[in-house]
Short mmCIF file of C-alpha atoms and ligand atoms in Angstrom, two decimals:
data_model
loop_
_atom_site.label_atom_id
_atom_site.label_comp_id
_atom_site.label_asym_id
_atom_site.label_seq_id
_atom_site.Cartn_x
_atom_site.Cartn_y
_atom_site.Cartn_z
CA MET A 26 -45.08 86.27 105.67
CA ILE A 27 -43.77 86.94 109.17
CA TYR A 28 -43.31 83.60 110.88
CA LEU A 29 -43.44 83.83 114.68
CA ASP A 30 -44.25 80.18 115.43
CA ASN A 31 -40.76 78.74 115.83
CA ALA A 32 -41.68 77.14 119.16
CA ALA A 33 -43.97 74.81 117.20
CA THR A 34 -41.46 74.12 114.46
CA SER A 35 -38.72 76.31 113.07
CA PHE A 36 -39.10 78.04 109.71
CA PRO A 37 -37.27 78.77 107.54
CA LYS A 38 -34.46 76.27 108.01
CA PRO A 39 -30.87 77.41 107.46
CA GLU A 40 -29.77 77.05 103.83
CA PRO A 41 -27.33 74.13 104.51
CA VAL A 42 -30.30 72.08 105.77
CA TYR A 43 -32.16 72.43 102.46
CA GLN A 44 -28.95 71.59 100.60
CA ALA A 45 -28.33 68.48 102.72
CA LEU A 46 -31.90 67.26 102.22
CA ASP A 47 -31.69 67.71 98.47
CA ARG A 48 -28.25 66.11 98.20
CA PHE A 49 -29.17 63.15 100.37
CA ALA A 50 -32.49 62.54 98.61
CA ARG A 51 -30.74 62.46 95.25
CA THR A 52 -27.71 60.35 96.18
CA SER A 53 -28.14 58.29 99.35
CA LEU A 54 -31.81 57.69 100.10
CA ALA A 55 -31.45 53.95 100.66
CA ASN A 56 -32.57 51.87 103.62
CA PRO A 57 -29.69 52.06 106.10
CA GLY A 58 -27.99 48.73 106.74
CA ARG A 59 -24.66 47.79 108.18
CA ALA A 60 -24.32 44.73 105.97
CA GLY A 61 -25.78 46.16 102.79
CA HIS A 62 -24.60 47.82 99.60
CA ARG A 63 -22.71 51.09 99.37
CA MET A 64 -25.78 53.31 99.35
CA ALA A 65 -27.18 51.50 102.40
CA ILE A 66 -23.87 51.94 104.17
CA ALA A 67 -23.83 55.66 103.25
CA ALA A 68 -27.33 56.01 104.76
CA GLU A 69 -26.18 54.22 107.92
CA ARG A 70 -23.21 56.59 108.10
CA THR A 71 -25.58 59.55 108.02
CA LEU A 72 -27.31 58.19 111.14
CA ASP A 73 -23.92 57.69 112.83
CA ASP A 74 -22.87 61.20 111.86
CA ALA A 75 -26.00 62.68 113.48
CA ARG A 76 -25.39 60.68 116.68
CA HIS A 77 -21.80 61.92 116.82
CA LYS A 78 -22.90 65.52 116.35
CA LEU A 79 -25.55 65.18 119.06
CA ASN A 80 -23.04 63.59 121.41
CA GLN A 81 -20.55 66.39 120.86
CA LEU A 82 -23.06 69.21 121.23
CA PHE A 83 -24.60 67.82 124.43
CA GLU A 84 -21.45 66.11 125.74
CA GLY A 85 -23.05 62.70 126.19
CA GLU A 86 -21.20 59.54 127.11
CA ALA A 87 -21.26 57.87 123.69
CA PRO A 88 -22.89 58.40 120.26
CA GLU A 89 -24.79 55.10 120.45
CA ARG A 90 -26.66 56.40 123.48
CA TRP A 91 -28.57 58.76 121.13
CA ILE A 92 -31.77 57.11 119.95
CA LEU A 93 -33.12 58.76 116.82
CA THR A 94 -36.86 59.30 117.19
CA LEU A 95 -39.71 60.67 115.10
CA ASN A 96 -40.27 63.74 117.26
CA CYS A 97 -40.02 64.68 120.93
CA THR A 98 -43.26 62.88 121.83
CA ASP A 99 -41.83 59.63 120.50
CA GLY A 100 -38.74 59.91 122.74
CA LEU A 101 -40.74 60.93 125.82
CA ASN A 102 -43.15 58.01 125.39
CA LEU A 103 -40.28 55.58 124.93
CA ALA A 104 -38.64 56.87 128.10
CA ILE A 105 -41.74 57.09 130.30
CA LYS A 106 -43.47 53.86 129.25
CA GLY A 107 -40.19 51.96 129.05
CA LEU A 108 -39.14 52.88 132.58
CA VAL A 109 -42.06 52.91 134.97
CA ARG A 110 -43.13 49.83 136.90
CA PRO A 111 -46.37 49.20 138.79
CA GLY A 112 -46.36 51.01 142.12
CA ASP A 113 -43.75 53.61 141.10
CA HIS A 114 -44.04 57.20 142.26
CA VAL A 115 -43.36 59.76 139.53
CA ILE A 116 -42.96 63.52 139.92
CA THR A 117 -43.71 66.06 137.22
CA THR A 118 -44.74 69.73 136.98
CA ASP A 119 -47.71 71.81 135.86
CA LEU A 120 -45.63 73.28 133.02
CA GLU A 121 -45.53 70.11 130.98
CA HIS A 122 -46.59 69.62 127.39
CA ASN A 123 -49.21 66.92 126.75
CA SER A 124 -46.44 64.68 125.43
CA VAL A 125 -45.39 64.32 129.09
CA SER A 126 -48.70 64.94 130.87
CA ARG A 127 -50.83 62.53 128.85
CA PRO A 128 -48.67 59.38 129.13
CA LEU A 129 -48.20 60.06 132.85
CA ARG A 130 -51.89 60.76 133.46
CA ALA A 131 -52.84 57.60 131.52
CA LEU A 132 -50.49 55.53 133.70
CA GLU A 133 -51.92 57.19 136.81
CA LYS A 134 -55.51 56.56 135.70
CA ALA A 135 -54.69 52.92 134.98
CA GLY A 136 -53.42 52.60 138.56
CA VAL A 137 -49.85 51.85 137.44
CA ILE A 138 -48.13 54.86 139.02
CA ARG A 139 -48.67 57.44 141.72
CA LEU A 140 -48.18 60.92 140.27
CA THR A 141 -47.25 64.19 141.95
CA ARG A 142 -47.58 67.37 139.91
CA ILE A 143 -45.55 70.28 141.28
CA ALA A 144 -47.01 73.76 140.80
CA SER A 145 -44.85 76.45 139.22
CA VAL A 146 -44.80 80.02 140.52
CA GLU A 147 -45.01 82.75 137.86
CA GLY A 148 -43.76 80.25 135.31
CA TYR A 149 -40.86 78.84 137.32
CA VAL A 150 -40.74 75.56 139.23
CA ARG A 151 -38.81 75.73 142.51
CA ALA A 152 -36.20 72.98 142.75
CA GLY A 153 -36.85 72.74 146.49
CA ASP A 154 -40.51 71.85 145.87
CA ILE A 155 -39.45 68.91 143.72
CA ALA A 156 -36.79 67.80 146.21
CA ALA A 157 -39.38 67.91 149.01
CA ALA A 158 -41.79 65.71 147.03
CA ILE A 159 -39.26 62.89 146.51
CA THR A 160 -40.01 59.79 148.60
CA ASP A 161 -38.50 56.30 148.88
CA GLY A 162 -40.81 55.08 146.13
CA THR A 163 -39.96 57.85 143.64
CA SER A 164 -38.45 56.22 140.58
CA LEU A 165 -38.66 59.04 138.04
CA VAL A 166 -38.82 62.83 137.80
CA VAL A 167 -39.93 64.21 134.43
CA MET A 168 -39.84 67.91 133.66
CA THR A 169 -39.48 70.41 130.90
CA HIS A 170 -36.32 72.50 130.62
CA ALA A 171 -38.22 75.47 129.24
CA SER A 172 -41.97 76.06 129.18
CA ASN A 173 -43.36 75.98 125.66
CA VAL A 174 -46.13 78.36 126.79
CA LEU A 175 -44.12 80.96 128.70
CA GLY A 176 -40.54 80.44 127.52
CA THR A 177 -39.32 80.33 131.14
CA VAL A 178 -36.15 78.28 131.74
CA GLN A 179 -36.36 75.89 134.68
CA PRO A 180 -33.64 75.16 137.27
CA ILE A 181 -32.84 71.67 135.96
CA GLU A 182 -29.31 71.79 137.38
CA GLU A 183 -30.59 71.92 140.96
CA VAL A 184 -33.37 69.43 140.28
CA ALA A 185 -30.90 67.01 138.64
CA THR A 186 -28.66 67.11 141.72
CA ALA A 187 -31.57 66.47 144.10
CA VAL A 188 -32.95 63.60 141.98
CA ARG A 189 -29.55 61.93 141.67
CA LYS A 190 -28.98 62.21 145.41
CA ALA A 191 -32.29 60.43 146.00
CA GLY A 192 -31.38 57.65 143.55
CA ALA A 193 -34.28 58.27 141.14
CA LEU A 194 -33.97 58.80 137.39
CA PHE A 195 -34.30 62.24 135.80
CA LEU A 196 -35.90 62.73 132.37
CA VAL A 197 -35.72 66.21 130.82
CA ASP A 198 -37.97 67.43 128.02
CA ALA A 199 -35.64 69.80 126.19
CA ALA A 200 -38.05 70.54 123.31
CA GLN A 201 -37.74 74.30 123.80
CA SER A 202 -34.12 74.47 124.96
CA ALA A 203 -32.07 72.07 122.81
CA GLY A 204 -30.08 74.28 120.44
CA VAL A 205 -30.51 77.52 122.40
CA VAL A 206 -29.59 76.75 126.03
CA PRO A 207 -26.20 75.05 126.42
CA ILE A 208 -26.66 71.61 128.04
CA SER A 209 -23.73 69.42 129.12
CA LEU A 210 -24.62 65.84 130.01
CA ARG A 211 -21.06 65.48 131.33
CA GLU A 212 -21.68 68.17 133.92
CA LEU A 213 -25.34 67.58 134.74
CA PRO A 214 -26.63 64.37 136.32
CA ILE A 215 -29.43 63.93 133.78
CA ASP A 216 -30.34 60.33 132.90
CA LEU A 217 -32.51 60.89 129.87
CA ILE A 218 -33.14 63.88 127.65
CA ALA A 219 -35.62 64.09 124.78
CA PHE A 220 -36.06 66.76 122.14
CA PRO A 221 -37.36 67.23 118.60
CA GLY A 222 -35.00 67.79 115.71
CA HIS A 223 -37.45 70.13 114.00
CA LYS A 224 -37.38 73.10 116.40
CA ALA A 225 -34.12 74.83 117.40
CA LEU A 226 -31.89 72.16 115.85
CA TYR A 227 -33.39 73.08 112.46
CA GLY A 228 -33.98 69.59 111.11
CA PRO A 229 -37.19 68.81 109.22
CA THR A 230 -40.35 67.50 110.90
CA GLY A 231 -40.23 63.79 111.68
CA THR A 232 -36.92 64.01 113.54
CA GLY A 233 -35.98 63.90 117.21
CA ALA A 234 -33.67 62.25 119.71
CA LEU A 235 -33.66 60.59 123.12
CA TYR A 236 -30.43 60.23 125.12
CA VAL A 237 -30.37 57.14 127.31
CA GLY A 238 -27.74 57.47 130.04
CA PRO A 239 -25.89 54.56 131.68
CA ARG A 240 -28.21 54.46 134.71
CA THR A 241 -31.06 53.39 132.44
CA ASP A 242 -29.18 50.30 131.20
CA GLY A 243 -31.19 47.17 131.89
CA LYS A 244 -34.14 49.28 133.10
CA LEU A 245 -35.45 50.87 129.91
CA ARG A 246 -37.52 48.48 127.78
CA PRO A 247 -38.16 49.00 124.07
CA TRP A 248 -41.77 49.58 123.07
CA ARG A 249 -41.19 49.13 119.35
CA GLU A 250 -39.43 46.02 118.15
CA GLY A 251 -38.46 45.15 114.58
CA GLY A 252 -35.75 45.13 111.96
CA THR A 253 -32.48 46.92 112.69
CA GLY A 254 -30.60 46.52 109.40
CA GLY A 255 -27.99 44.27 111.02
CA ASP A 256 -28.00 40.81 112.64
CA SER A 257 -31.34 39.32 111.53
CA SER A 258 -30.88 35.91 113.16
CA SER A 259 -31.78 37.01 116.68
CA GLU A 260 -35.36 36.14 117.64
CA VAL A 261 -35.65 39.18 119.86
CA GLN A 262 -34.52 42.79 119.67
CA PRO A 263 -30.71 43.07 119.90
CA THR A 264 -29.57 44.47 123.25
CA LEU A 265 -26.94 46.65 121.58
CA LEU A 266 -27.54 50.42 121.61
CA PRO A 267 -28.99 52.19 119.68
CA TYR A 268 -30.65 49.19 117.93
CA LEU A 269 -32.45 48.07 121.09
CA PHE A 270 -34.74 51.09 120.67
CA GLU A 271 -34.71 51.63 116.91
CA GLY A 272 -36.76 48.94 115.18
CA GLY A 273 -37.96 49.83 111.67
CA THR A 274 -36.74 52.06 108.84
CA PRO A 275 -35.68 55.38 110.34
CA ASN A 276 -36.33 58.80 108.83
CA VAL A 277 -32.85 58.85 107.38
CA LEU A 278 -33.63 61.70 104.98
CA GLY A 279 -34.81 63.81 107.89
CA VAL A 280 -31.73 62.87 109.89
CA ALA A 281 -29.51 64.06 107.02
CA GLY A 282 -31.21 67.45 107.36
CA LEU A 283 -30.98 67.31 111.14
CA ALA A 284 -27.21 66.68 111.00
CA ALA A 285 -26.83 69.81 108.85
CA GLY A 286 -29.04 71.74 111.30
CA ILE A 287 -26.91 70.68 114.29
CA ALA A 288 -23.73 71.69 112.45
CA TRP A 289 -25.31 75.10 111.80
CA VAL A 290 -26.26 75.52 115.48
CA VAL A 291 -22.70 74.64 116.57
CA ASP A 292 -21.35 77.15 114.11
CA GLN A 293 -23.67 79.94 115.31
CA GLY A 294 -23.46 79.04 119.01
CA PRO A 295 -26.61 78.26 121.06
CA ALA A 296 -26.07 81.19 123.45
CA ARG A 297 -25.91 83.66 120.56
CA LEU A 298 -29.06 82.24 118.98
CA ARG A 299 -30.95 82.56 122.27
CA ALA A 300 -29.68 86.12 122.83
CA HIS A 301 -31.04 87.22 119.44
CA GLU A 302 -34.51 85.82 120.15
CA VAL A 303 -34.65 87.20 123.69
CA GLU A 304 -33.62 90.66 122.45
CA LEU A 305 -36.52 90.62 119.99
CA LEU A 306 -38.93 89.55 122.73
CA GLN A 307 -37.65 92.36 124.96
CA GLU A 308 -39.05 94.81 122.39
CA VAL A 309 -42.46 93.20 122.70
CA VAL A 310 -42.26 93.18 126.50
CA ASP A 311 -41.39 96.89 126.48
CA TRP A 312 -44.43 97.61 124.29
CA VAL A 313 -46.68 95.50 126.53
CA ASP A 314 -45.42 97.41 129.57
CA ARG A 315 -46.65 100.63 127.95
CA ASN A 316 -50.09 99.17 127.12
CA GLU A 317 -52.21 98.22 130.07
CA ASP A 318 -54.66 96.16 127.96
CA TRP A 319 -51.94 93.62 127.30
CA GLN A 320 -49.91 91.54 129.76
CA VAL A 321 -47.02 89.12 129.64
CA ALA A 322 -47.98 85.73 131.10
CA GLY A 323 -45.46 84.48 133.67
CA ARG A 324 -42.52 86.49 134.99
CA TRP A 325 -40.28 88.01 132.32
CA ASP A 326 -36.63 87.41 133.17
CA PRO A 327 -34.48 87.72 130.05
CA ALA A 328 -31.64 85.78 131.69
CA ARG A 329 -33.95 82.78 132.20
CA HIS A 330 -35.94 82.84 129.00
CA VAL A 331 -35.95 81.20 125.58
CA GLY A 332 -37.52 82.70 122.48
CA ALA A 333 -41.19 82.10 123.30
CA LEU A 334 -43.49 84.60 124.97
CA SER A 335 -47.17 84.36 125.88
CA LEU A 336 -49.42 87.41 126.01
CA ARG A 337 -52.68 87.78 127.89
CA VAL A 338 -54.92 89.56 125.42
CA PRO A 339 -57.31 92.47 126.11
CA ALA A 340 -60.79 91.68 127.43
CA GLY A 341 -63.48 91.37 124.75
CA ILE A 342 -61.38 89.58 122.16
CA THR A 343 -59.96 86.05 122.20
CA PRO A 344 -56.42 84.94 121.37
CA GLN A 345 -57.96 82.86 118.55
CA ASP A 346 -59.58 85.96 117.01
CA ILE A 347 -56.33 87.87 117.22
CA GLY A 348 -54.41 84.94 115.72
CA THR A 349 -56.84 84.80 112.81
CA ILE A 350 -56.67 88.57 112.20
CA LEU A 351 -52.86 88.48 112.32
CA ASP A 352 -52.84 85.62 109.83
CA THR A 353 -55.44 86.87 107.38
CA SER A 354 -54.96 90.66 107.54
CA PHE A 355 -51.27 91.01 108.42
CA ASP A 356 -49.71 87.78 107.14
CA ILE A 357 -48.22 87.09 110.59
CA ALA A 358 -48.13 83.52 111.96
CA VAL A 359 -48.42 83.14 115.74
CA ARG A 360 -49.92 80.45 117.99
CA PRO A 361 -53.05 81.26 120.04
CA GLY A 362 -54.68 78.83 122.51
CA LEU A 363 -53.50 76.33 125.09
CA HIS A 364 -50.32 75.15 123.32
CA CYS A 365 -50.88 71.49 124.32
CA ALA A 366 -50.18 72.48 127.93
CA PRO A 367 -53.55 72.76 129.71
CA TYR A 368 -52.30 72.54 133.31
CA ILE A 369 -50.26 75.72 133.20
CA HIS A 370 -53.07 77.62 131.48
CA ARG A 371 -55.44 76.52 134.25
CA ALA A 372 -52.91 77.65 136.86
CA LEU A 373 -52.47 81.02 135.15
CA GLY A 374 -56.23 81.51 134.81
CA THR A 375 -55.89 81.72 131.01
CA ALA A 376 -57.92 78.56 130.25
CA PRO A 377 -59.96 77.83 128.19
CA ASP A 378 -59.01 80.44 125.58
CA GLY A 379 -55.32 80.49 126.41
CA THR A 380 -52.82 83.13 125.37
CA LEU A 381 -51.26 84.51 122.21
CA ARG A 382 -47.79 83.00 121.86
CA LEU A 383 -45.11 84.43 119.63
CA SER A 384 -41.78 82.76 119.04
CA PRO A 385 -39.23 84.43 116.77
CA GLY A 386 -36.35 82.51 115.26
CA PRO A 387 -32.78 83.20 114.16
CA PHE A 388 -33.93 84.80 110.92
CA THR A 389 -36.56 87.07 112.49
CA THR A 390 -35.62 90.75 112.21
CA ARG A 391 -36.33 93.78 114.37
CA ALA A 392 -38.37 95.25 111.52
CA GLU A 393 -40.64 92.19 111.57
CA ILE A 394 -41.14 92.54 115.32
CA ASP A 395 -42.01 96.21 114.81
CA LEU A 396 -44.63 95.18 112.23
CA PHE A 397 -46.01 92.62 114.72
CA ILE A 398 -46.25 95.28 117.43
CA GLY A 399 -47.90 97.69 114.98
CA ALA A 400 -50.43 94.98 114.08
CA LEU A 401 -51.27 94.38 117.76
CA ALA A 402 -51.73 98.11 118.29
CA GLU A 403 -54.03 98.33 115.27
CA ILE A 404 -56.08 95.31 116.34
CA SER A 405 -56.46 96.76 119.87
CA ALA A 406 -57.47 100.17 118.52
CA ASN A 407 -60.08 98.71 116.16
CA SER A 408 -61.56 96.27 118.67
CA PHE A 409 -62.72 98.71 121.28
C1 LIG B 526 -42.08 71.39 125.73
C2 LIG B 526 -42.50 70.49 124.61
N1 LIG B 526 -42.45 69.18 124.78
C3 LIG B 526 -42.79 68.32 123.81
C4 LIG B 526 -43.23 68.77 122.59
C5 LIG B 526 -43.63 67.77 121.55
O1 LIG B 526 -42.77 67.84 120.47
P1 LIG B 526 -43.10 67.04 119.12
O2 LIG B 526 -44.20 67.76 118.46
O3 LIG B 526 -41.81 67.06 118.38
O4 LIG B 526 -43.48 65.66 119.52
C6 LIG B 526 -43.30 70.14 122.36
C7 LIG B 526 -43.81 70.66 121.07
O5 LIG B 526 -44.20 71.78 120.93
C8 LIG B 526 -42.91 71.02 123.38
O6 LIG B 526 -42.95 72.35 123.21
#
């Protein structure tokens, strides 16, 4: 099988991830607890280890500022719903995944916030458009680092500077960039960043993280309260990080795999991983350029791209049909449709059918991309 759906979740995982999952499940799969028995302490150490690795890779202020979540959606909801107050103005973009758009739209519909959605141009948001939309009442700007539909990398450095200058908080959805685009929280004035562990950090599903920077202290409220494996006498959630936001038994097995995935990414180097995927996509772009029935959605700029690419398909056939043919006749897994990001598809004119998205990973080969291109050519030739 040729797996080109790494933007949804990465597959296969690097070998050390499978080994870590197996080892942990056999030796340390206890409920983490600071005051417990040796196995519980070993499980707790695994969580600490993952926080340290995250803090090193993204150069955060302290490991305890990394909240381990169930996925990216979990972290984004915690951040958005924990921060906004009635009457706040929030800015976002038309590139967002539903994990950002839906909580914000629900808050807007309930009359809690005023929402401004900035339009992208050919897949890129202009930092100046966001800066110009900031008002005295703007409390939060939420945007994706890279579009999960188009793969286009957004100018978060410039946006971060403008948001900080205005005194608002900046939340970045790094679902498509964490692990492939270097991000330094020491250098960039980003207040919160959320990502899944199961995409380009190569953990299993059910893992993710949210970084809560110092400017959120005292402002971000927990939305899930419960046991923290430590001081049980307190009647309310402890204020200590990360426990303030981590009630309940965490996915410690998944985190053991995630820690191994992060170590693998550090070893390979995010820039190198991105370069490999973009090189493979360049082949597809070159083929599309030679075939007028097909088009790349958004502007292709290899210097500002991650490993996801959306194709507008020829008239007379839908992305869903092509996805099904690729799956059933060629054993190739891609993602057709709207990719949980309806606003950008509407803006591109690709709604309601969407596009055909392919997303290679670190183990995808040139030969597999050639087979994918051959399959597209065959499907086009047989459809018309
Ligand atoms: C840009 C973006 N944000 C958020 C998410 C949601 O991630 P998860 O499924 O881990 O909640 C995705 C998933 O595809 C994504 O691509």
